[in-house]
mmCIF file with all atom_site columns, C-alpha atoms in Angstrom:
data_model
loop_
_atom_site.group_PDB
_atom_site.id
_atom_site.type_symbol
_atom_site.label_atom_id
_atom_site.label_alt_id
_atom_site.label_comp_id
_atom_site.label_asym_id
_atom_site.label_entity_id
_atom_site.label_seq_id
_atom_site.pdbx_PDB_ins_code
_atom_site.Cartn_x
_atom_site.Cartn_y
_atom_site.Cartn_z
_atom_site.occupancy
_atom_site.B_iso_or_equiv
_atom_site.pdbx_formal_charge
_atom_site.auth_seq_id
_atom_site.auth_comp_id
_atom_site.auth_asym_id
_atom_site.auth_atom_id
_atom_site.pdbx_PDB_model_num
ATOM 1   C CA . UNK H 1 1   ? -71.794 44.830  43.420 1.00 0.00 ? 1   UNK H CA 1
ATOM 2   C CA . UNK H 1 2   ? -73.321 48.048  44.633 1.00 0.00 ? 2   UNK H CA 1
ATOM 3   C CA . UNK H 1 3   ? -70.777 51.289  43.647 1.00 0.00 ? 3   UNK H CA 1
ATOM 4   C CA . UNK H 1 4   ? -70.087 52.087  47.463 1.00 0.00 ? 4   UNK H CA 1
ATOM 5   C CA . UNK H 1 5   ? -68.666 48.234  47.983 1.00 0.00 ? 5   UNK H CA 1
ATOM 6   C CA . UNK H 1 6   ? -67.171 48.711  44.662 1.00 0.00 ? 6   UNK H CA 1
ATOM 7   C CA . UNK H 1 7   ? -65.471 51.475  45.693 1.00 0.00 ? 7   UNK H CA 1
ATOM 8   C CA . UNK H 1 8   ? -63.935 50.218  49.054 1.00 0.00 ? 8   UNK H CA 1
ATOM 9   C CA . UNK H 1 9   ? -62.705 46.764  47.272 1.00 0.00 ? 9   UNK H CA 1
ATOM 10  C CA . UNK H 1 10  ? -60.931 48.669  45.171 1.00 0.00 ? 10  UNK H CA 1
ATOM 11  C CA . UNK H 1 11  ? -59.124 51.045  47.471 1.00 0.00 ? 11  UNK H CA 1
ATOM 12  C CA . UNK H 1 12  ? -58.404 47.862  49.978 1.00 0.00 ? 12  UNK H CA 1
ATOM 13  C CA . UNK H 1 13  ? -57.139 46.082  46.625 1.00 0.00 ? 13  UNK H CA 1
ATOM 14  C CA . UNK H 1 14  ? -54.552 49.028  46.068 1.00 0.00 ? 14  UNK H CA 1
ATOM 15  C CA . UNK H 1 15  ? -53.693 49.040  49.558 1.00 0.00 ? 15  UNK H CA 1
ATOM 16  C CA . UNK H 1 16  ? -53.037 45.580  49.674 1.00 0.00 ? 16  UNK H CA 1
ATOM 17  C CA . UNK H 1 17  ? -51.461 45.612  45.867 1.00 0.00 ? 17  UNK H CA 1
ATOM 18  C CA . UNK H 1 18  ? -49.253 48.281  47.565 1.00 0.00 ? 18  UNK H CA 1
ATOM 19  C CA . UNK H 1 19  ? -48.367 46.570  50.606 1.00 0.00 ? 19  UNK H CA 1
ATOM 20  C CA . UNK H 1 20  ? -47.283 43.512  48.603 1.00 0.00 ? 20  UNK H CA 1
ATOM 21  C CA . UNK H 1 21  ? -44.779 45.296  46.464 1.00 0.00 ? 21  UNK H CA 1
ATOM 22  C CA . UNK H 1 22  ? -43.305 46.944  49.541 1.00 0.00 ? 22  UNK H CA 1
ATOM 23  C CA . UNK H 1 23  ? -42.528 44.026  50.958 1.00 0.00 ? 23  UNK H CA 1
ATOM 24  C CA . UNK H 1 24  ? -41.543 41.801  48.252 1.00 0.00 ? 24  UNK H CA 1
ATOM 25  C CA . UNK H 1 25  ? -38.776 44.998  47.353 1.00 0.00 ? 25  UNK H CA 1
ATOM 26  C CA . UNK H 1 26  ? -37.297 44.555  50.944 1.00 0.00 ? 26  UNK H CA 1
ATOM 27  C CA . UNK H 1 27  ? -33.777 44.192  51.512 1.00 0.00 ? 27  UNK H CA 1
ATOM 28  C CA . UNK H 1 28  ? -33.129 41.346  53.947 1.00 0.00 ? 28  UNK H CA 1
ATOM 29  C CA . UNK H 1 29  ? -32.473 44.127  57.216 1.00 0.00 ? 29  UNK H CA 1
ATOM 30  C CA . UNK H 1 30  ? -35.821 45.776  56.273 1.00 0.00 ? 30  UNK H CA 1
ATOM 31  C CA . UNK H 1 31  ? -37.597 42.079  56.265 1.00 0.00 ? 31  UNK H CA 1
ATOM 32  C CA . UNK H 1 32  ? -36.285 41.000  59.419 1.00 0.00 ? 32  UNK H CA 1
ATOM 33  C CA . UNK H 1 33  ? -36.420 44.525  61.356 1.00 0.00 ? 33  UNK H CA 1
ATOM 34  C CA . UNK H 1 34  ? -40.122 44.059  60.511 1.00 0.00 ? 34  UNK H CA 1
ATOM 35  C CA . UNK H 1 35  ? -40.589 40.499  61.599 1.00 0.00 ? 35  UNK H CA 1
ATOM 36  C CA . UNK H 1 36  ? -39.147 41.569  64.380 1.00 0.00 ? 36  UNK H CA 1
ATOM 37  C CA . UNK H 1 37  ? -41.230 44.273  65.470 1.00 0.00 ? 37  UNK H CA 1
ATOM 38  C CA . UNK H 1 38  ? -43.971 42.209  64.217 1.00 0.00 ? 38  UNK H CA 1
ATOM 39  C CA . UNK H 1 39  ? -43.496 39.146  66.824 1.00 0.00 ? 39  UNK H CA 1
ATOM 40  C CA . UNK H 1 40  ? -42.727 41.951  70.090 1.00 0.00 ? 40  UNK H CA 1
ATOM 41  C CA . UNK H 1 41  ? -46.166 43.036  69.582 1.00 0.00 ? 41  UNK H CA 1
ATOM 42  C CA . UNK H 1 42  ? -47.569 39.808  68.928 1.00 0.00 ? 42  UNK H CA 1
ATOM 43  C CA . UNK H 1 43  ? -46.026 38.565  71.933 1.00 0.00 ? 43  UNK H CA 1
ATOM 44  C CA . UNK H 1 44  ? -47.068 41.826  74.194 1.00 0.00 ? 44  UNK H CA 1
ATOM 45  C CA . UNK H 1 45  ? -50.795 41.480  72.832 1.00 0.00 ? 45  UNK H CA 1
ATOM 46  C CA . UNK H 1 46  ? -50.651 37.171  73.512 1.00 0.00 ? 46  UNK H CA 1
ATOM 47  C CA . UNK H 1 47  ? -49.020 37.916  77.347 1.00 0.00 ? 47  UNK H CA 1
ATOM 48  C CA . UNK H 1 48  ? -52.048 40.260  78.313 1.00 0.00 ? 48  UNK H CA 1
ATOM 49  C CA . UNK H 1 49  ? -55.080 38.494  76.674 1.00 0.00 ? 49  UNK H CA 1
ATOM 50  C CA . UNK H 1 50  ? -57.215 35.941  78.607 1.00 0.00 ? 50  UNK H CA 1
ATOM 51  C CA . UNK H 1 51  ? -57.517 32.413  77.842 1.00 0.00 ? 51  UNK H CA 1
ATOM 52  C CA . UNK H 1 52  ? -61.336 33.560  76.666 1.00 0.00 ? 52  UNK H CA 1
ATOM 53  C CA . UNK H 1 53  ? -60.091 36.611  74.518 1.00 0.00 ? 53  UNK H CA 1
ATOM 54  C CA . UNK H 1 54  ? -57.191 34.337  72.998 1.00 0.00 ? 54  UNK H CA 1
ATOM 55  C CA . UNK H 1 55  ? -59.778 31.399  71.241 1.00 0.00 ? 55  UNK H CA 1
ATOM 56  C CA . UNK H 1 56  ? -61.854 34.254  70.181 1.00 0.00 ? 56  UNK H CA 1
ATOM 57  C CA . UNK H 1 57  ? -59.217 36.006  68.613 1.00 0.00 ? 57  UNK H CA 1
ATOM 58  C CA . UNK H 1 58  ? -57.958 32.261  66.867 1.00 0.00 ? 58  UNK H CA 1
ATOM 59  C CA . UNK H 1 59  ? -61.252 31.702  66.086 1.00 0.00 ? 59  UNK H CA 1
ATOM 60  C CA . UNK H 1 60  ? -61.815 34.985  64.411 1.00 0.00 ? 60  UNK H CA 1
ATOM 61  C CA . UNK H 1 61  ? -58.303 34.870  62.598 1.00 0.00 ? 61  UNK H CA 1
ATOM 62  C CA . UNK H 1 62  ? -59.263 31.842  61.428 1.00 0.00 ? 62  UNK H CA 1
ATOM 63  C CA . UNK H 1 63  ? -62.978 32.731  59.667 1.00 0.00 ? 63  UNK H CA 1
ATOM 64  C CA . UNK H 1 64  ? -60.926 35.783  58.183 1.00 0.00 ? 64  UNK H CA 1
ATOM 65  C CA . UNK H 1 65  ? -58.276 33.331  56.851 1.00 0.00 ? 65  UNK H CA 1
ATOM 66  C CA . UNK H 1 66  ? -60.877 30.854  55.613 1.00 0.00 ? 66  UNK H CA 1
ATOM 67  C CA . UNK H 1 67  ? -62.851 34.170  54.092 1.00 0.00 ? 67  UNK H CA 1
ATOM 68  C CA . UNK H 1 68  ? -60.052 35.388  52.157 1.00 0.00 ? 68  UNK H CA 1
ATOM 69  C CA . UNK H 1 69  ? -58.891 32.083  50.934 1.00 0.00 ? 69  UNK H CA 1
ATOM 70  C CA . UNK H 1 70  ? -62.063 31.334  49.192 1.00 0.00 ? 70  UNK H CA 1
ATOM 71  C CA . UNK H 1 71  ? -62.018 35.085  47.616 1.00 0.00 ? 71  UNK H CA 1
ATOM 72  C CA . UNK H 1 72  ? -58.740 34.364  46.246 1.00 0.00 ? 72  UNK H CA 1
ATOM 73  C CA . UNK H 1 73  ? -58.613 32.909  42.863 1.00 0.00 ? 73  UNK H CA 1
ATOM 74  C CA . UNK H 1 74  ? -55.648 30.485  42.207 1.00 0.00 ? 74  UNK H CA 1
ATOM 75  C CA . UNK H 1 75  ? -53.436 32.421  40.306 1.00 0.00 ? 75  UNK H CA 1
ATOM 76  C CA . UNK H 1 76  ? -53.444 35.648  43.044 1.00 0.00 ? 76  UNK H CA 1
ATOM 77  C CA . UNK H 1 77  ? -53.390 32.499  45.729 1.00 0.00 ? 77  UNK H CA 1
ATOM 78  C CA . UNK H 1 78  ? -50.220 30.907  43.802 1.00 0.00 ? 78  UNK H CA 1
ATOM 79  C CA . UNK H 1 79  ? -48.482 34.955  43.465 1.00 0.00 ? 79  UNK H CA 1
ATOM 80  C CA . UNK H 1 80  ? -49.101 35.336  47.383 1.00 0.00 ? 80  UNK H CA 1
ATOM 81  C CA . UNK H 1 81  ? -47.433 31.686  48.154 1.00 0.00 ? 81  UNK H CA 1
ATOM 82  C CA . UNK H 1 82  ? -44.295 32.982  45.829 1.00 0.00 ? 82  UNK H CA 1
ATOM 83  C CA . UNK H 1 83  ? -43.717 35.846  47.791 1.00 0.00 ? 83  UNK H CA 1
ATOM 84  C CA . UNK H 1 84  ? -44.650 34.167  51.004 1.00 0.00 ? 84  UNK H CA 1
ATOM 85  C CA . UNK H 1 85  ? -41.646 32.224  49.828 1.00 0.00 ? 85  UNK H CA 1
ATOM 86  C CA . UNK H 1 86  ? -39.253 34.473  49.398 1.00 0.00 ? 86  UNK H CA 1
ATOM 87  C CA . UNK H 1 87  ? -39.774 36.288  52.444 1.00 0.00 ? 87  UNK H CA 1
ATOM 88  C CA . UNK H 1 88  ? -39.434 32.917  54.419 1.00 0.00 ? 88  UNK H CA 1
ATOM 89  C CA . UNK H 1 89  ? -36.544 31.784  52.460 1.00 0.00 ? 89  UNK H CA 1
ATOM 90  C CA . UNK H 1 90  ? -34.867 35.621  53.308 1.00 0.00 ? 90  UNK H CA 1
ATOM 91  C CA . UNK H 1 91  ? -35.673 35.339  56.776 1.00 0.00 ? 91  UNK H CA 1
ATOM 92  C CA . UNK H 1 92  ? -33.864 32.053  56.990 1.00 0.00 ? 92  UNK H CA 1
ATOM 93  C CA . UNK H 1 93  ? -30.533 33.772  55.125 1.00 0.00 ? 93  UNK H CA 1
ATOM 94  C CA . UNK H 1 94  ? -30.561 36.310  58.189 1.00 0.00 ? 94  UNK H CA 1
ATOM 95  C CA . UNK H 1 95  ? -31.326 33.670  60.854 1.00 0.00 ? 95  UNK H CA 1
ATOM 96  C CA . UNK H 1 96  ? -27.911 32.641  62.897 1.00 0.00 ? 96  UNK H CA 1
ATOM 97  C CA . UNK H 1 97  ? -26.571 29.244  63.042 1.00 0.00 ? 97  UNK H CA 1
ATOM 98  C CA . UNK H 1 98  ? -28.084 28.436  66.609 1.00 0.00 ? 98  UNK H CA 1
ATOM 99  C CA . UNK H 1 99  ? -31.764 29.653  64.718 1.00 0.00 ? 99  UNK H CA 1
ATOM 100 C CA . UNK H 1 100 ? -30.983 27.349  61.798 1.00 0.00 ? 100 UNK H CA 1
ATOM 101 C CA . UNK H 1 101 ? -30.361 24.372  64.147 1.00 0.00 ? 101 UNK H CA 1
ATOM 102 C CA . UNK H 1 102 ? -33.214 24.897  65.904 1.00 0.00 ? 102 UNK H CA 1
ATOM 103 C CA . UNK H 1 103 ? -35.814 25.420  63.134 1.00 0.00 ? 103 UNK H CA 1
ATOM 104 C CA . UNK H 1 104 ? -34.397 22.051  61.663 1.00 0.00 ? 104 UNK H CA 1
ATOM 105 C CA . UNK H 1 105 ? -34.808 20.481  64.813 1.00 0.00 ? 105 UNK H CA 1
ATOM 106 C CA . UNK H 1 106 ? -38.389 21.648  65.311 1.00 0.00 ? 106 UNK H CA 1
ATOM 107 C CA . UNK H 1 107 ? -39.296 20.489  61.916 1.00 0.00 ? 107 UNK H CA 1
ATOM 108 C CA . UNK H 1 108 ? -37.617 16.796  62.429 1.00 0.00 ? 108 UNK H CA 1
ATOM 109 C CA . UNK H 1 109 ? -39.605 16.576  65.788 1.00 0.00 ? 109 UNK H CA 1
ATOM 110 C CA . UNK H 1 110 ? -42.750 17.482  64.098 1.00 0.00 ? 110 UNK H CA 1
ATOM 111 C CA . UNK H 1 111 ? -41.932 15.310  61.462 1.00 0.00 ? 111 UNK H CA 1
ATOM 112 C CA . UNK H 1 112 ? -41.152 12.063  63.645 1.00 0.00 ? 112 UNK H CA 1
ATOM 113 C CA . UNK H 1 113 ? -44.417 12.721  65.699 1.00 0.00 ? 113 UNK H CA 1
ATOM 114 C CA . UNK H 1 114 ? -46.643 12.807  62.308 1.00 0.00 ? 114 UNK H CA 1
ATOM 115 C CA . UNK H 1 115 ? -44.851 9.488   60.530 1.00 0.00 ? 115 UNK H CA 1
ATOM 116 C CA . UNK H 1 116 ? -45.580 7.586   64.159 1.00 0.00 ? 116 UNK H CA 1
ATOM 117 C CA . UNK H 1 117 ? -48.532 8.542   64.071 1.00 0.00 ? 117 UNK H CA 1
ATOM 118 C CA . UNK H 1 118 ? -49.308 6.968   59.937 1.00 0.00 ? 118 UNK H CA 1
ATOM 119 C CA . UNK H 1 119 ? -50.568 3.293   59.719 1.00 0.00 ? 119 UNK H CA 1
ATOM 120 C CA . UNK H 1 120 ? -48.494 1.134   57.253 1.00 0.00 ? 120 UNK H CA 1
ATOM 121 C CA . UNK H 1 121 ? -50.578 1.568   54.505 1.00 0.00 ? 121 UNK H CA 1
ATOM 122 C CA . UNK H 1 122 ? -50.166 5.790   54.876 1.00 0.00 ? 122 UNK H CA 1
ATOM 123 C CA . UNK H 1 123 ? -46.293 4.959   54.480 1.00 0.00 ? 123 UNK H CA 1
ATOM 124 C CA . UNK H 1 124 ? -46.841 3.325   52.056 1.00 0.00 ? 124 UNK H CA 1
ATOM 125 C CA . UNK H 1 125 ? -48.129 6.151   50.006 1.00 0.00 ? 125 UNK H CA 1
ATOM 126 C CA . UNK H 1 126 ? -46.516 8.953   51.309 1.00 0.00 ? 126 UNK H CA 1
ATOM 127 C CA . UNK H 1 127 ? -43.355 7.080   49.717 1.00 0.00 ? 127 UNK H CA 1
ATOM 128 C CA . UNK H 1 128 ? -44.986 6.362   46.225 1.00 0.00 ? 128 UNK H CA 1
ATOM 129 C CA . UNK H 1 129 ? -46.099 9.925   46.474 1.00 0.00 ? 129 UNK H CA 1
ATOM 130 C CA . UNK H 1 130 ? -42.814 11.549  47.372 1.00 0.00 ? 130 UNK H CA 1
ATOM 131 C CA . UNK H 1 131 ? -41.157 9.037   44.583 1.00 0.00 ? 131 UNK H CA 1
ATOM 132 C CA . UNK H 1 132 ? -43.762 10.197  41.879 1.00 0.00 ? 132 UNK H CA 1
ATOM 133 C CA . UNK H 1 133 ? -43.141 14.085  42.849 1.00 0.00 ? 133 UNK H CA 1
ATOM 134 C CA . UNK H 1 134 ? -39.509 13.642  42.673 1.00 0.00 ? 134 UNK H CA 1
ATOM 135 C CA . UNK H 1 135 ? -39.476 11.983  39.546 1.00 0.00 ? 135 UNK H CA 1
ATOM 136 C CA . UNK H 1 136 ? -41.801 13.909  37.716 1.00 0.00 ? 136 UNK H CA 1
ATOM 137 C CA . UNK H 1 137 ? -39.218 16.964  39.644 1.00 0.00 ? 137 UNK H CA 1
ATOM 138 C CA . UNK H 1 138 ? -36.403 15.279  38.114 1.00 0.00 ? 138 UNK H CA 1
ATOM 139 C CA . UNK H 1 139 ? -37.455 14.603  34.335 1.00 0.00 ? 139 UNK H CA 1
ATOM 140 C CA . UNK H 1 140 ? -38.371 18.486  33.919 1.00 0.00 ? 140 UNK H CA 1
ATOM 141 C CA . UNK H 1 141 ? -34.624 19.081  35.158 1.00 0.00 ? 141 UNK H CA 1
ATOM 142 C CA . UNK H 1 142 ? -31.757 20.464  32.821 1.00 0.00 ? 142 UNK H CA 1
ATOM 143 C CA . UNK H 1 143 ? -28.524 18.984  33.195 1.00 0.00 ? 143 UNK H CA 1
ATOM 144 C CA . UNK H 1 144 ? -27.125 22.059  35.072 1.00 0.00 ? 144 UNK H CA 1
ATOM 145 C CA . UNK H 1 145 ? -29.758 21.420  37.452 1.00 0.00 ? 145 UNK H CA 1
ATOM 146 C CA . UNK H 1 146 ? -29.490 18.449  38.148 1.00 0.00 ? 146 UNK H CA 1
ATOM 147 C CA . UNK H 1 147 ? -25.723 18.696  38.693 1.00 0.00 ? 147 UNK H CA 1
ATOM 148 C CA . UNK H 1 148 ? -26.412 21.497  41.487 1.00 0.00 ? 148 UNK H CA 1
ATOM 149 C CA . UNK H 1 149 ? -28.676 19.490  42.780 1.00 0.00 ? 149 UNK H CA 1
ATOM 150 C CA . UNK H 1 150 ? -26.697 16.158  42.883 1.00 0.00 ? 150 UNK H CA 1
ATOM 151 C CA . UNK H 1 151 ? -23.605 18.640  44.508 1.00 0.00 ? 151 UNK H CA 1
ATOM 152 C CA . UNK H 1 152 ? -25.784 20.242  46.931 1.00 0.00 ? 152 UNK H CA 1
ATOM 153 C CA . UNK H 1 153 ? -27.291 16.760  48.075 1.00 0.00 ? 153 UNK H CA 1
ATOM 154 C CA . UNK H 1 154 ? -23.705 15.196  48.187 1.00 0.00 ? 154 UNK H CA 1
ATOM 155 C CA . UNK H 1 155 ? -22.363 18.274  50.763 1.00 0.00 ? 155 UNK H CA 1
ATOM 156 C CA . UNK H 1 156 ? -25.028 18.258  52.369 1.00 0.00 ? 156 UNK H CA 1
ATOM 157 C CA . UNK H 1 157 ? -24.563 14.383  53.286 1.00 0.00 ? 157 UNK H CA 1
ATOM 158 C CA . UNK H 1 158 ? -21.231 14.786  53.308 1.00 0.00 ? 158 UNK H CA 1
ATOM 159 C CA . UNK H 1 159 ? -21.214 17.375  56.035 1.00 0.00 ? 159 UNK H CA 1
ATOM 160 C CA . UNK H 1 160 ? -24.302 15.545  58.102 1.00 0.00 ? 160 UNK H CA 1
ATOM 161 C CA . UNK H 1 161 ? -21.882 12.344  58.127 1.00 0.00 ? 161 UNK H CA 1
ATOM 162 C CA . UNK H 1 162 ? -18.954 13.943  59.392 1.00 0.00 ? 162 UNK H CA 1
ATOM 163 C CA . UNK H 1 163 ? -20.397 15.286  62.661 1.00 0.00 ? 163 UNK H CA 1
ATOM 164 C CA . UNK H 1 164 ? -21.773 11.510  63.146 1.00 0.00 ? 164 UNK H CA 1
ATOM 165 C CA . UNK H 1 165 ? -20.864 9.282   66.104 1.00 0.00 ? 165 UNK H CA 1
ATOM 166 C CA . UNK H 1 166 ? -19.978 5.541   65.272 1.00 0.00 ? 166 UNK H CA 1
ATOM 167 C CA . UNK H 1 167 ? -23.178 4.931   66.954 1.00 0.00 ? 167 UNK H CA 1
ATOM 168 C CA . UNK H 1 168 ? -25.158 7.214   65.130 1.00 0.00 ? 168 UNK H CA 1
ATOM 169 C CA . UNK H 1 169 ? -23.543 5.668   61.906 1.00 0.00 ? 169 UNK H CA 1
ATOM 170 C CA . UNK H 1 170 ? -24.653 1.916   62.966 1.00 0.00 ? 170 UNK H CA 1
ATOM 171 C CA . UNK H 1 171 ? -28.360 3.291   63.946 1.00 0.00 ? 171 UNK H CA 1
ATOM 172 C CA . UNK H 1 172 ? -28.365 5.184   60.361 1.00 0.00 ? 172 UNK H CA 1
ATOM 173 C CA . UNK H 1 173 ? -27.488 1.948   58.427 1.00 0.00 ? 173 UNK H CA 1
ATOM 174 C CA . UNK H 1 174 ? -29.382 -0.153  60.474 1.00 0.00 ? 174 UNK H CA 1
ATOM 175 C CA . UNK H 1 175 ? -32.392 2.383   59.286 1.00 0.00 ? 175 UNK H CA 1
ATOM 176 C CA . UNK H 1 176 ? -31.665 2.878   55.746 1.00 0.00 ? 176 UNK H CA 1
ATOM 177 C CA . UNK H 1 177 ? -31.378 -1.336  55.352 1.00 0.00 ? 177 UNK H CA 1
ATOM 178 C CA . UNK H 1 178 ? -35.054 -1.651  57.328 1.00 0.00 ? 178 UNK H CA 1
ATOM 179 C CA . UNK H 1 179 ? -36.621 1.339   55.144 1.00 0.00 ? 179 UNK H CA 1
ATOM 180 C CA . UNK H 1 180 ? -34.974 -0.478  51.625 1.00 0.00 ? 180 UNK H CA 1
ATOM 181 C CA . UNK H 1 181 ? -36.499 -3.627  52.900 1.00 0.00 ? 181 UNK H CA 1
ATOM 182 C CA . UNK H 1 182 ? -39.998 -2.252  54.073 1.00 0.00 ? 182 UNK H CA 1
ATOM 183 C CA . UNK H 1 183 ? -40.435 -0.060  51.006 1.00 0.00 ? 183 UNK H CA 1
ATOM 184 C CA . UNK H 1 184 ? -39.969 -2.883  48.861 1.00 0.00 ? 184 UNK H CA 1
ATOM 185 C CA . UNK H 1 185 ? -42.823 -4.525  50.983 1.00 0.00 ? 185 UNK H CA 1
ATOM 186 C CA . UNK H 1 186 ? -46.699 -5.192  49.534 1.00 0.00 ? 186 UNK H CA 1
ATOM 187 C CA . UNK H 1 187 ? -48.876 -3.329  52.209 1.00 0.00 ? 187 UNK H CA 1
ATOM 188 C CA . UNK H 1 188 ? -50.536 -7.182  53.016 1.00 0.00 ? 188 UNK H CA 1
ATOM 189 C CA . UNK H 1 189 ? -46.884 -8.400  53.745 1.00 0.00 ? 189 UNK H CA 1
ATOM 190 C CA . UNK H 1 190 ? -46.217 -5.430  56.050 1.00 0.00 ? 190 UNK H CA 1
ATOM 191 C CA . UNK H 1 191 ? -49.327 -5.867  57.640 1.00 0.00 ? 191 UNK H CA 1
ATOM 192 C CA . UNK H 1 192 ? -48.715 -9.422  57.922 1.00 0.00 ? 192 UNK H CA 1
ATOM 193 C CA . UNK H 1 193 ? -45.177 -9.043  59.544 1.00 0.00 ? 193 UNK H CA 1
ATOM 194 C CA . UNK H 1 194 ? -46.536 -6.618  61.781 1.00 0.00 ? 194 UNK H CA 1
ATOM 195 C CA . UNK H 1 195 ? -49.032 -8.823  63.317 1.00 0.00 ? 195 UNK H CA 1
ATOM 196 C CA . UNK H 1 196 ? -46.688 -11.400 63.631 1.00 0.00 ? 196 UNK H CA 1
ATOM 197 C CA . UNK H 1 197 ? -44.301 -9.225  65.701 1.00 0.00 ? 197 UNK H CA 1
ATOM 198 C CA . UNK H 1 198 ? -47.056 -7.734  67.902 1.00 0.00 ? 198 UNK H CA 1
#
């Protein structure tokens, strides 16, 4: 690398070094002051562009995305997801109830639209794989852990019942008993049943 270039990657590495460290010592306030700010100008900058200006600007976020991504290497890629992390997770401690609800309800919609959207065979193996993570999650567990974690899933399901309906109860069981049955299902059985039905 010629010593000019060398020169600039290294001051835009301290500068970015920096800027990290600033943010990952933010108190909660700080963090979502700037997100704030942040999203007003985003918003300002989105209201005045053309429809032109706004998939050049996507498309040139994008090759600068897909640029630095490759530059990374994975252990600066896995420090920048860590702090990415926290700052989400601190953002959601300072987000109100109504927020909260709302982000959870984005997430189920976008969840619901992707899984009716998968072919049996892609449930299928989302399931094994979400069964394999959790277990391999599970066995690297201490006992302390894994008492949190069995507490925090039990309020957590606890609380979610409560607000139920007796309708919403029925549809729930009625669910669980038709995933229990389906998961235990061969994907040539599903398929099978499926063809039957339609």
């Amino acid at each position: 690398m010629p010593s000019k270039r060398r020169k600039i990657f290294g001051r835009r590495s301290v500068v970015v070094s920096a800027t990290r460290a600033a943010k990952a010592s933010e108190t909660t306030e700080q963090t979502s002051l700037r997100l704030s700010q942040m999203a007003s100008r985003s918003a300002a900058r989105i209201s005045m562009e053309s429809t032109a200006e706004r998939t050049e600007r996507l498309a040139s976020v994008a090759s600068v995305m897909s640029s630095r991504c490759a530059r990374l290497s994975t252990e600066e890629r896995l420090i920048q997801n860590s702090q990415d992390a926290i700052r989400v997770s601190r953002a959601r401690a300072s987000g109100s109830p109504t927020q909260t609800i709302l982000r959870r309800l984005r997430n189920a919609s976008t969840t619901a639209r992707s899984r009716a959207l998968e072919s049996p065979e892609q449930t299928t193996s989302r399931r094994l794989r979400n069964a394999r993570a959790t277990a391999s999650s599970k066995v690297s567990e201490q006992s302390q852990q894994t008492a949190i974690r069995c507490l925090r899933n039990a309020s957590t399901t606890a609380s979610a019942r409560v607000l139920e309906s007796p309708v919403q109860t029925v549809n729930r069981r009625f669910r669980n008993s038709r995933s229990t049955a389906s998961a235990s299902e061969s994907p040539g059985v599903r398929r099978a049943r499926l063809n039957n039905n339609g």
